[in-house]
Every structure is written in C-alpha cells, then in structure tokens.
Amino acid sequence: MNYTPHTERDIQHMLNAIGVASTDELFAPVPESLRLNALNLPPGISEMEATAFVHSLTDRETSLSFLGGGAYDHFSPSVVDAIISRGEFFTAYTPYQPEVSQGTLRAIFEFQSMICELTNMEVANASMYDGASALAEAVLMAVRLNNHTRVLLPRSLHPFYRRVVATYVRGIDLELVDIPWSDSGTLDIAILKRELTDNTAAVVVQNPNFLGVLESLDEIGDLVNNTRTAFIACVNPISLSAIRPPGDFGADIVIGDGQPLGLPLSYGGPYVGFFASRDAHVRKMPGRICGETTDVDGKRGFVLTLQTREQHIRRERATSNICTNQTLCATAATVYLSSIGPQGFREVGELNWHQSHRALQALTALDGVRQKFSGPIFNEFVLEIDRKASDVLTALQHRGIEAGIDLGRFYPTLENCILTCVTEKRTDADIDRLIDAWRAL
Amino acid sequence: MNRDKLIFERGASGRRCVAFPAAVDSGTAIPETMRRDVPPNLPEVSELELVRHYTALSQMNFSIDTHFYPLGSCTMKYNPRVHEKAARIPQIAGLHPLSENAQPALQILWEMEQVLKAVSGMDGFTFQPTAGAQGEFVGISLIAAYHRAQGNAKKVVLIPDSAHGTNPATAAICGYAVQAIKSTERGTVDVEDLKAHLTEEVAGLMLTNPNTFGVFEDEIEDIAALVHDAGGLLYYDGANLNAFLGQCRPGDMGFDVVHINLHKTFTTPHGGGGPGSGPVGVKQALLPFLPLPVVLKEGNAFKLDFDRPESIGKVSSFYGNFGMVIRALVYAKMLGAEGMRRTSEMAVLNANYIAAKLDPHYDRPKNAQPMHEMVFSASRQKKANGITATDIAKRLIDYGVHPPTIYFPLPNVAPETMLIEPTETESLEQVDDFVEAMIQIAKEAEENPDLLKEAPHATPVRRLDEATAARKPILRFKTNNP
Ligand SMILES: Cc1ncc(COP(=O)(O)O)c(C=O)c1O
C-alpha cells in the first residue's frame, strides 16, 4: 500500500513533459555506485493487516497505575482530542505564512497567555520539546543573562532532567553543583546558601520535586532575588491549581512539562515543554513567540515575532537551534485549560491533593510502610518499606497493579523506597484495591 | 459568531464546560504559605462555545487536508488516518514511560530501528530527538564525543552556505566555530572551497542531500573521502530523505551520522509546528556514544539498556516522541520496500514535472536537474516589475495554494528564492492547477503588479505589520479586570 495517486497514463504524460523516458532517468544524478539494488524490507501490507499488527501487540490488560515521576495519568476531556484531531490543525505546518495560519497562531497566543496565567510570569514562548529540554534551555538562557559559570541543581531534580541538562551544557564551560535534600525531602537550604556564590548562573528548583515534596519557594526566592543569579523553577502545571506559582516568588524563568494538561502518557511523548520568563528577558529567550499586531486594513492578527533571536535568521548566533516545537500538544493543553476553566482547575487540584493524601494515610497505616519524607506533598509521595522496593512492586504487578516507581533505580540509597502517585483519576475504590493487594502480599 | 475573539473574550464569569466530582476532604490542608488563593485567569466558556471557537480557528488555517502545500524542505505529504488511530489505542496512548509492562512499545521502537537501518544504511538509531534540530544536536554531540574519545579536541564544523539555519545554530550550541562552504553554479558543494577549509581542526561537515536546492550532491563520495582523510566526520541532515527512499542510502555515501525527520519522510503530521521526531543513526564506531537508554532485543524480549558509560547522556525527558514512532512504523510497514521506492519516484517525478513546466516562466538560479524539490527565483519578476518572492507567495494564497518556502536558501546565496516541494501524494490534476496558478501569476506580475503586492485578498487577515509586532511586542492576552 502506498499513497501515490499516479496512474500509468499520468506517469507517461509527465515523463513526456519532462523529456525523459522513465522515472529511473530522473535518478541519473545519483552515481551508479550508490544506487540501491534492493531495499531490504518486507513487502508492503494493507491497512487491515497493519491494524491487526498493532492490535496484536497491544491486546493485553492494562494495569491499575500509580506511576508518576514526570508523566501523569490525568483525565482529558473529550473535546481536547476532538479539537486536535481536526485536520486543519494537525496537518498544518509551522505558521510562517500568517495570513493562512491564524488558527494555529491564535491557539499559540492563547497558550502563551495561559502559561503566563498559571505561572504568574510575564511572557511565555510557543512551546519547547518537553520539560527536560525546556530546563536545559533555561540553564543556557541563564548563562546568556549573566555569563556566570556554575549552576546549582537539586539532587531531588528528576534524574532524567538532570542528565538532559548535563548533555546540553557540554558545549560551554559550566559546573553543575549538586544540592542534596534535607530530612524533610526539601532542598537543603543551608548547603544551597553556601554554594550560592557570586559566579552562580542559576539556582534550579523543582516543585514539587522528584520526591513529590513541595519546596519553600519563598525561602529560595529570598536567597536568590536581588542577586544576578537566575532563579529557575521547574513546575508541574497541574500543581499550580492548588499551589502558589513561582512567579509569586521572583522566579526569573519558569519551565515545565505540559503533559499533565490533557496529553496522553504515550510512553513518554509527545509532550510539551513550556517556558515563561520576565518581559525584560524576552530577547534572550529560546523558541518561537507569537505576537499580536494588525493587518493592512487595521484588523487584529497574529504573527511569529522577535524572530531575530531564531536560527533561521541568526544562524550560529541564535538563542537556540529549536525549529519545529510541539505546537499541536500546546494546542491540546490550551483546549484542556479552556475546557476546565478556573473552577475545574481548582477542582482537579483539590482532587489530586485529597486523593493522594487519603492514599498516603491508608498506605502508611499498613505494617512496615512509612512515609519517607515529612515535607508537604501534592500528588506524589515516597514510601519506605522494610525490604527492596522491587520485591513488593513485582508482587503487586502480578496482581495487575503498578504501585509506584522503584527509587533504587535512580538513587542507590533509596532502594527500599517507592514513589507513588495518585491523580484525580484514582478513585477510592482504586486505592482500596491497592491496599487490599498490598495487605495480601 | 464574531470570529475575531480570543477564547478569553468569550463566555461569561461563572460559566463552565467540564466539571469534576467533588473532592472528599482527606483531613490534610494545604499549608497556608503555599496555597494558591488567586486563581489563574482561564476562560469560562460552555462546551459548545469552546468547540465553535476552536473550529473557527481551525478554519483560518491552510493545511494538507484542505490545500496543496508545496512547502519546500518540509515534505508536506498526506498524513494517513490509520496512523492516528494506531497512536490512540489505549494500551499505547495510556502507557506510562516508567511502566514495567512496556514490551509492545519497546518492540515498536526496535522494529522502527530496523526499518531506518535498512533505509539509511546506518548501524544503529536513537529515537530520543524530538525534532530535526534536536537530532542535529545529538548528531554533533556524538561527533564531539567521538573526537574527545580519540583525544582530539576539534574546533570547527563546516556547513554549506545553502544549509538550513538549524545546522549552524546546532554546531554553535555544541561549542564549535562555524565556517561556511560556498555553493557552485550547479548548487552543489564547491569542492575546492571545501578543500581550502579542511584543516585538522575540523570536526566534521554537515550536509543535506539532495541539498536545499533540491540538487543531488553528485561528488558526495569524493567529499566523504576528503573529510575523512582530514580526520573529520560527515553529518547527514535527513530533511530531504524522501528523495532517496529505496533508491540510495546516506550510509553508503559515507555519512557517519544521520538524522531523519519522521515528520517529513515518514509522514507523521506536522501539527502546526510539531510534534516531530528526529531519530539519529550512526555507524558502528559511534554506537557507544548514542543517548541512553537504547533498546535491546534479547531472545523474544526487549529491554532498555541504561548501562552505557560512553553515552552522551539524555536529550529528552523519556525516550523521545514515541507517539510519532508508532505512526511512522505503521507507514513503513504498509509501504514496504516497493512502496518506498514508488514514493521517492513519484516525489521526484512531480517535482521535475513542475520544474519543466515553470522553467519558461521563472528563473531557476541553479540549473542542475532537481530531485524531489526545486528552487525558483522571482528575480526576473523583480527586475521587470518590482515583484518579490513574498508577493508571489501571497498571491498563490488567492489561488488556494499554500506558498512554497521563500527566502530559503538565503538571499546571499540566491536571490528571491521559492523552494517548491510537491511530494508524491499530489495528483497530476493538483500539480497542473498549481503550475497554472504560477503561470497566471507570472502574467499578472507583468500586467497588474499591484494585484500581487496587495495579495492575499480573501484571507481572514491580510498582510500583517510584522515590524510593529517586533518593536512593540504584545505577547499575551491581558484582561482589564484585575
Ligand atoms: C534542511 C532542514 N534541516 C533541518 C530542519 C529542522 O528540522 P526540525 O524543524 O524538525 O527541527 C529542517 C526543517 O525545518 C530542514 O528543512
């Protein structure tokens, strides 16, 4: 099966117009030595067979999941997928021709506005690839802002995000300093204070952090504000329904992954990074930005703007190399936020808060299960047990439950610890099922 | 309905769309200092208002589904619906990236890797890069890691002057100085100029093939030998791979690292500017440096291997845009070997047909035979009537065609460029309509140039004031009510 509409007559007609005898002649510029005799792939199949193949892979029960750790199982209203399934959105390209791209441009403008609203920041871009690359770009931007040479990264930052930052800063001279967590699971403020030197480019804080614990952004803001060091906050956007945003505490750059805003888990992507900052820094920002303007008749319209920051104009002096971003995912997040509105957003926040706390209470009432960190949590928490986390997790998996993430995978000292997440989709009955299964181990 | 409003300007305070069940108090309260008391200003609309709003927005777009979209270098081919369905199967869409039950996903990644190896002639792939530019970043980081492992600190990356902006931007992020290589009259790399730049400081050369003039780099084997002899590596920007499917392979041409845009050649939808997917493939010598984890097959089972001490690390939160990989795999399976060959043949046929038909009417700055796309110029129209590539692009909109890519390649390389890529999924009738429109526009340029300068005429908005947008940026909606 292929998607070419050409009949034999069409082909003949076109070859005649070109003045060649066969399509093969059109490949004459490719030296004979490079021509491929046969592509080593099986013959094509029909749509019916392709569909059967996918179903053969996926024909299995799904388990009851309490997994989080940077990707979350939230409810997505039906309108979200319905809107982004419109061909006019998903089969369009980047809006370089604004007159025929007002739909995409307006959706991006709304996205930027909503990200500013959630984070309480002044300006946001049209999206980044995902949370991790958004953080890496934030670190690079901080260095552009102050030319300093070290960055403080919490040990409680998502370990994958940390690895992405490390990869992205290879090309510049930058020291990454590890800031450990305290007994409560929050950043060790005393060590942070000690490491916050004059040549520190940025302090990175994740909220809630990878251990699920909420940081005291006010204390961190007090330390960093009024220095030339940039305050970078990496946030879970759903938490901003209940928890004060970093913009309240003087953050310079707020980034995160928009996946919780109505996007499917999809084995890790496509998600959408968001990136917000201060008006004063806008010309140092990476990525596309949509702006409002007027057309020749004075009518309101939208365009990609401040493009002299970008690779297609500035080339090796661009603020980033990003070109294609995650516009359709940003559109999905925009529709999600429009559909739940301020009231629904508050309700989601409350549900996450109370369901996770109820689960935490029930789980820590079990024999040999303790809460590892005393700090406040939003919808994820760390449980400590008396044996290796993987033993319990595997046993629960056999009962159709993924009870959490084995933290020993990421931190050798936490091999008895499980990171468990409870979103608004986990009902009391789901929690009961987890408790019963655990008790029966 | 007033089509001009933003979603924030619709609805009414207190109106709502989706509601959730009430939370039952857990007895634990959010600490005072952390609790959000000022809610974000989000829209308050009914579901119908919402659907009408976004439907109206969508109707302001040109898209592949609605219009011919010959945007050069972007490969705007038809996006089959079966791909969308596959990616939305609950066991796929609902699969958590840290789940221990991920065999189907790992199999999909592994199978797609086999497809890309066969198509490209490379020895192994990573799917972590989420777009072409991130693929370039991975590719150049791999080259840097390779040179470091050899104990050579190289300093320079060479890039043809016709290259896409992401190439030099990427090299710079990776810490390299960028030097441009000139193009010949035919649009190919100037081998003499390349030789003059090949010092031992050169880490590598980044090339697109067919290049951004749509011309095959027919001296590629010599170029590869020169770069390798100088101790450099050859990077393939796979944006234009559609011309090669089943015909020839970058791996056989001497490229050491490639990225492939699944959102071009393998038709995952562009989404108005992403999500894409930019898998990177390498030759044997660079395999140890690939981002982690990589997918391994052991017997009939698949696993993620994180134990890779020489890896450059990670570039995306998890494993890249998996949802795009499954779409691409369905496409590749359905095409099969002969479908791929047919795809490149028809893409090249459509392009050459357009070139033949338009040659009498427009200048083609580089006159070598194009492959899947070609660059025309408005220079003739500019000299005669002051008509620019922008004017022609905007007038095409009146004819119901999305404009080609304009001013790429850049004006310092060729003037007033229009990069046209029809793709293989367009019919002869559609291509003829386009040719007819271009010929009409060439006539209009002589007879009624103002018609072009004032185009487009019937779009939701007409030409926009981009200068003011940049000078006095308005980048978000602000409400008047505090
Ligand atoms: C030749 C070329 N290289 C690189 C890119 C960048 O790819 P992406 O937009 O997927 O990052 C593009 C497309 O935009 C391109 O046409």
JSON list of C-alpha atoms and ligand atoms in Angstrom, two decimals, chain A residues 93 96 129 288 321-324, chain B residues 72-74 131-134 136 164 166-167 208 212 237 239-240 259 261 263-264 408, ligand 1:
[
{"chain": "A", "resi": 93, "resn": "TYR", "atom": "CA", "xyz": [2.88, 23.31, 9.19]},
{"chain": "A", "resi": 96, "resn": "TYR", "atom": "CA", "xyz": [5.33, 31.03, 8.65]},
{"chain": "A", "resi": 129, "resn": "TYR", "atom": "CA", "xyz": [10.09, 19.91, 23.13]},
{"chain": "A", "resi": 288, "resn": "ARG", "atom": "CA", "xyz": [9.13, 30.73, 18.80]},
{"chain": "A", "resi": 321, "resn": "ASN", "atom": "CA", "xyz": [18.58, 25.78, 17.50]},
{"chain": "A", "resi": 322, "resn": "ILE", "atom": "CA", "xyz": [14.92, 24.84, 18.04]},
{"chain": "A", "resi": 323, "resn": "CYS", "atom": "CA", "xyz": [12.74, 24.97, 14.93]},
{"chain": "A", "resi": 324, "resn": "THR", "atom": "CA", "xyz": [9.82, 22.51, 14.96]},
{"chain": "B", "resi": 72, "resn": "GLY", "atom": "CA", "xyz": [9.96, 23.09, 0.24]},
{"chain": "B", "resi": 73, "resn": "SER", "atom": "CA", "xyz": [12.13, 21.14, 2.66]},
{"chain": "B", "resi": 74, "resn": "CYS", "atom": "CA", "xyz": [9.08, 20.33, 4.81]},
{"chain": "B", "resi": 131, "resn": "ALA", "atom": "CA", "xyz": [12.64, 17.01, 16.03]},
{"chain": "B", "resi": 132, "resn": "GLY", "atom": "CA", "xyz": [15.22, 17.51, 13.30]},
{"chain": "B", "resi": 133, "resn": "ALA", "atom": "CA", "xyz": [17.09, 20.24, 15.15]},
{"chain": "B", "resi": 134, "resn": "GLN", "atom": "CA", "xyz": [17.38, 18.12, 18.27]},
{"chain": "B", "resi": 136, "resn": "GLU", "atom": "CA", "xyz": [21.30, 17.62, 14.80]},
{"chain": "B", "resi": 164, "resn": "HIS", "atom": "CA", "xyz": [19.24, 25.28, 6.99]},
{"chain": "B", "resi": 166, "resn": "THR", "atom": "CA", "xyz": [19.42, 24.84, 12.47]},
{"chain": "B", "resi": 167, "resn": "ASN", "atom": "CA", "xyz": [22.77, 23.47, 11.19]},
{"chain": "B", "resi": 208, "resn": "THR", "atom": "CA", "xyz": [21.80, 17.84, 3.29]},
{"chain": "B", "resi": 212, "resn": "THR", "atom": "CA", "xyz": [18.47, 22.72, -0.22]},
{"chain": "B", "resi": 237, "resn": "ASP", "atom": "CA", "xyz": [20.72, 16.32, 7.69]},
{"chain": "B", "resi": 239, "resn": "ALA", "atom": "CA", "xyz": [15.31, 16.60, 5.92]},
{"chain": "B", "resi": 240, "resn": "ASN", "atom": "CA", "xyz": [15.37, 15.59, 2.26]},
{"chain": "B", "resi": 259, "resn": "HIS", "atom": "CA", "xyz": [19.10, 12.35, 11.44]},
{"chain": "B", "resi": 261, "resn": "ASN", "atom": "CA", "xyz": [12.68, 13.66, 10.21]},
{"chain": "B", "resi": 263, "resn": "HIS", "atom": "CA", "xyz": [7.53, 14.24, 10.38]},
{"chain": "B", "resi": 264, "resn": "LYS", "atom": "CA", "xyz": [8.72, 14.64, 6.81]},
{"chain": "B", "resi": 408, "resn": "PHE", "atom": "CA", "xyz": [15.45, 29.76, 1.85]},
{"chain": "C", "resi": 1, "resn": "LIG", "atom": "C1", "xyz": [17.04, 21.15, 5.74]},
{"chain": "C", "resi": 1, "resn": "LIG", "atom": "C2", "xyz": [16.45, 21.18, 7.11]},
{"chain": "C", "resi": 1, "resn": "LIG", "atom": "N1", "xyz": [17.24, 20.94, 8.17]},
{"chain": "C", "resi": 1, "resn": "LIG", "atom": "C3", "xyz": [16.75, 20.96, 9.42]},
{"chain": "C", "resi": 1, "resn": "LIG", "atom": "C4", "xyz": [15.43, 21.23, 9.69]},
{"chain": "C", "resi": 1, "resn": "LIG", "atom": "C5", "xyz": [14.97, 21.30, 11.11]},
{"chain": "C", "resi": 1, "resn": "LIG", "atom": "O1", "xyz": [14.09, 20.28, 11.43]},
{"chain": "C", "resi": 1, "resn": "LIG", "atom": "P1", "xyz": [13.01, 20.45, 12.58]},
{"chain": "C", "resi": 1, "resn": "LIG", "atom": "O2", "xyz": [12.14, 21.57, 12.20]},
{"chain": "C", "resi": 1, "resn": "LIG", "atom": "O3", "xyz": [12.32, 19.14, 12.64]},
{"chain": "C", "resi": 1, "resn": "LIG", "atom": "O4", "xyz": [13.76, 20.75, 13.84]},
{"chain": "C", "resi": 1, "resn": "LIG", "atom": "C6", "xyz": [14.56, 21.49, 8.60]},
{"chain": "C", "resi": 1, "resn": "LIG", "atom": "C7", "xyz": [13.12, 21.74, 8.76]},
{"chain": "C", "resi": 1, "resn": "LIG", "atom": "O5", "xyz": [12.62, 22.63, 9.29]},
{"chain": "C", "resi": 1, "resn": "LIG", "atom": "C8", "xyz": [15.08, 21.47, 7.29]},
{"chain": "C", "resi": 1, "resn": "LIG", "atom": "O6", "xyz": [14.30, 21.73, 6.25]}
]
